[in-house]
JSON list of C-alpha atoms in Angstrom, two decimals:
[
{"chain": "L", "resi": 4, "resn": "SER", "atom": "CA", "xyz": [0.00, 0.00, 0.00]},
{"chain": "L", "resi": 5, "resn": "THR", "atom": "CA", "xyz": [2.96, 2.36, -0.49]},
{"chain": "L", "resi": 6, "resn": "LEU", "atom": "CA", "xyz": [1.43, 3.75, -3.70]},
{"chain": "L", "resi": 7, "resn": "ILE", "atom": "CA", "xyz": [-1.83, 4.45, -1.86]},
{"chain": "L", "resi": 8, "resn": "SER", "atom": "CA", "xyz": [-0.03, 6.23, 0.98]},
{"chain": "L", "resi": 9, "resn": "TYR", "atom": "CA", "xyz": [2.03, 8.22, -1.53]},
{"chain": "L", "resi": 10, "resn": "ILE", "atom": "CA", "xyz": [-1.12, 9.36, -3.35]},
{"chain": "L", "resi": 11, "resn": "THR", "atom": "CA", "xyz": [-2.83, 10.13, -0.05]},
{"chain": "L", "resi": 12, "resn": "THR", "atom": "CA", "xyz": [0.13, 12.25, 1.05]},
{"chain": "L", "resi": 13, "resn": "LEU", "atom": "CA", "xyz": [0.04, 14.14, -2.26]},
{"chain": "L", "resi": 14, "resn": "LYS", "atom": "CA", "xyz": [-3.70, 14.76, -1.90]},
{"chain": "L", "resi": 15, "resn": "ILE", "atom": "CA", "xyz": [-3.35, 16.05, 1.65]},
{"chain": "L", "resi": 16, "resn": "SER", "atom": "CA", "xyz": [-0.41, 18.21, 0.61]},
{"chain": "L", "resi": 17, "resn": "TYR", "atom": "CA", "xyz": [-2.59, 19.71, -2.12]},
{"chain": "L", "resi": 18, "resn": "ALA", "atom": "CA", "xyz": [-5.41, 20.16, 0.41]},
{"chain": "L", "resi": 19, "resn": "CYS", "atom": "CA", "xyz": [-2.97, 22.15, 2.59]},
{"chain": "L", "resi": 20, "resn": "THR", "atom": "CA", "xyz": [-2.15, 24.37, -0.39]},
{"chain": "L", "resi": 21, "resn": "LEU", "atom": "CA", "xyz": [-5.86, 24.94, -1.06]},
{"chain": "L", "resi": 22, "resn": "LEU", "atom": "CA", "xyz": [-6.51, 25.71, 2.61]},
{"chain": "L", "resi": 23, "resn": "ARG", "atom": "CA", "xyz": [-3.66, 28.24, 2.60]},
{"chain": "L", "resi": 24, "resn": "HIS", "atom": "CA", "xyz": [-4.36, 29.96, -0.70]},
{"chain": "L", "resi": 25, "resn": "THR", "atom": "CA", "xyz": [-8.10, 29.69, -1.40]},
{"chain": "L", "resi": 26, "resn": "ASP", "atom": "CA", "xyz": [-11.37, 30.30, 0.41]},
{"chain": "L", "resi": 27, "resn": "SER", "atom": "CA", "xyz": [-12.62, 26.80, -0.48]},
{"chain": "L", "resi": 28, "resn": "SER", "atom": "CA", "xyz": [-14.34, 25.06, 2.41]},
{"chain": "L", "resi": 29, "resn": "PRO", "atom": "CA", "xyz": [-13.04, 21.72, 3.69]},
{"chain": "L", "resi": 30, "resn": "LEU", "atom": "CA", "xyz": [-16.14, 20.14, 2.13]},
{"chain": "L", "resi": 31, "resn": "GLU", "atom": "CA", "xyz": [-15.34, 21.66, -1.29]},
{"chain": "L", "resi": 32, "resn": "ILE", "atom": "CA", "xyz": [-11.73, 20.52, -0.98]},
{"chain": "L", "resi": 33, "resn": "SER", "atom": "CA", "xyz": [-12.70, 16.99, 0.04]},
{"chain": "L", "resi": 34, "resn": "ASN", "atom": "CA", "xyz": [-15.06, 16.81, -2.96]},
{"chain": "L", "resi": 35, "resn": "LYS", "atom": "CA", "xyz": [-12.38, 18.15, -5.29]},
{"chain": "L", "resi": 36, "resn": "LEU", "atom": "CA", "xyz": [-9.96, 15.48, -4.03]},
{"chain": "L", "resi": 37, "resn": "ALA", "atom": "CA", "xyz": [-12.59, 12.74, -4.49]},
{"chain": "L", "resi": 38, "resn": "TYR", "atom": "CA", "xyz": [-13.09, 11.80, -0.84]},
{"chain": "L", "resi": 39, "resn": "ASP", "atom": "CA", "xyz": [-16.34, 9.94, -0.17]},
{"chain": "L", "resi": 40, "resn": "SER", "atom": "CA", "xyz": [-17.22, 12.09, 2.81]},
{"chain": "L", "resi": 41, "resn": "LEU", "atom": "CA", "xyz": [-16.05, 15.12, 4.74]},
{"chain": "L", "resi": 42, "resn": "SER", "atom": "CA", "xyz": [-15.56, 13.01, 7.87]},
{"chain": "L", "resi": 43, "resn": "HIS", "atom": "CA", "xyz": [-13.24, 10.62, 6.02]},
{"chain": "L", "resi": 44, "resn": "PHE", "atom": "CA", "xyz": [-11.27, 13.55, 4.58]},
{"chain": "L", "resi": 45, "resn": "ASN", "atom": "CA", "xyz": [-11.01, 15.13, 8.06]},
{"chain": "L", "resi": 46, "resn": "ARG", "atom": "CA", "xyz": [-9.79, 11.83, 9.53]},
{"chain": "L", "resi": 47, "resn": "VAL", "atom": "CA", "xyz": [-7.11, 11.32, 6.86]},
{"chain": "L", "resi": 48, "resn": "PHE", "atom": "CA", "xyz": [-6.06, 14.98, 7.03]},
{"chain": "L", "resi": 49, "resn": "LYS", "atom": "CA", "xyz": [-5.67, 14.82, 10.80]},
{"chain": "L", "resi": 50, "resn": "LYS", "atom": "CA", "xyz": [-3.78, 11.51, 10.63]},
{"chain": "L", "resi": 51, "resn": "ILE", "atom": "CA", "xyz": [-1.20, 13.04, 8.27]},
{"chain": "L", "resi": 52, "resn": "THR", "atom": "CA", "xyz": [-0.94, 16.62, 9.56]},
{"chain": "L", "resi": 53, "resn": "GLY", "atom": "CA", "xyz": [-1.85, 16.13, 13.22]},
{"chain": "L", "resi": 54, "resn": "THR", "atom": "CA", "xyz": [-4.60, 18.76, 13.00]},
{"chain": "L", "resi": 55, "resn": "SER", "atom": "CA", "xyz": [-8.00, 19.29, 11.42]},
{"chain": "L", "resi": 56, "resn": "PRO", "atom": "CA", "xyz": [-8.41, 21.23, 8.14]},
{"chain": "L", "resi": 57, "resn": "ILE", "atom": "CA", "xyz": [-10.10, 24.12, 9.99]},
{"chain": "L", "resi": 58, "resn": "ALA", "atom": "CA", "xyz": [-7.39, 24.27, 12.66]},
{"chain": "L", "resi": 59, "resn": "TYR", "atom": "CA", "xyz": [-4.72, 24.03, 9.96]},
{"chain": "L", "resi": 60, "resn": "ARG", "atom": "CA", "xyz": [-6.18, 26.99, 8.07]},
{"chain": "L", "resi": 61, "resn": "LYS", "atom": "CA", "xyz": [-6.40, 29.04, 11.27]},
{"chain": "L", "resi": 62, "resn": "GLN", "atom": "CA", "xyz": [-2.84, 28.08, 12.24]},
{"chain": "L", "resi": 63, "resn": "VAL", "atom": "CA", "xyz": [-1.36, 29.14, 8.87]},
{"chain": "L", "resi": 64, "resn": "ALA", "atom": "CA", "xyz": [-3.48, 32.31, 8.82]},
{"chain": "L", "resi": 65, "resn": "ASP", "atom": "CA", "xyz": [-2.09, 33.28, 12.23]},
{"chain": "L", "resi": 66, "resn": "THR", "atom": "CA", "xyz": [1.52, 32.59, 11.24]},
{"chain": "L", "resi": 67, "resn": "PRO", "atom": "CA", "xyz": [3.38, 35.71, 10.12]},
{"chain": "L", "resi": 68, "resn": "ILE", "atom": "CA", "xyz": [5.25, 35.39, 6.82]},
{"chain": "L", "resi": 69, "resn": "GLY", "atom": "CA", "xyz": [9.04, 35.43, 7.20]}
]
């Protein structure tokens, strides 16, 4: 399942980019990345990043650049 985990990591990495640079909701992002449900996306996101999509967006929004 290394290919699956590689693809999952890429998808979550892209989700992080979308959370940082767009106003798309976690639901819109999970749909765009072909997750079956928002709860599944949230679970996978948290497993990889250690935080929820909402908390991630807030965290990066609060982080000063530089």
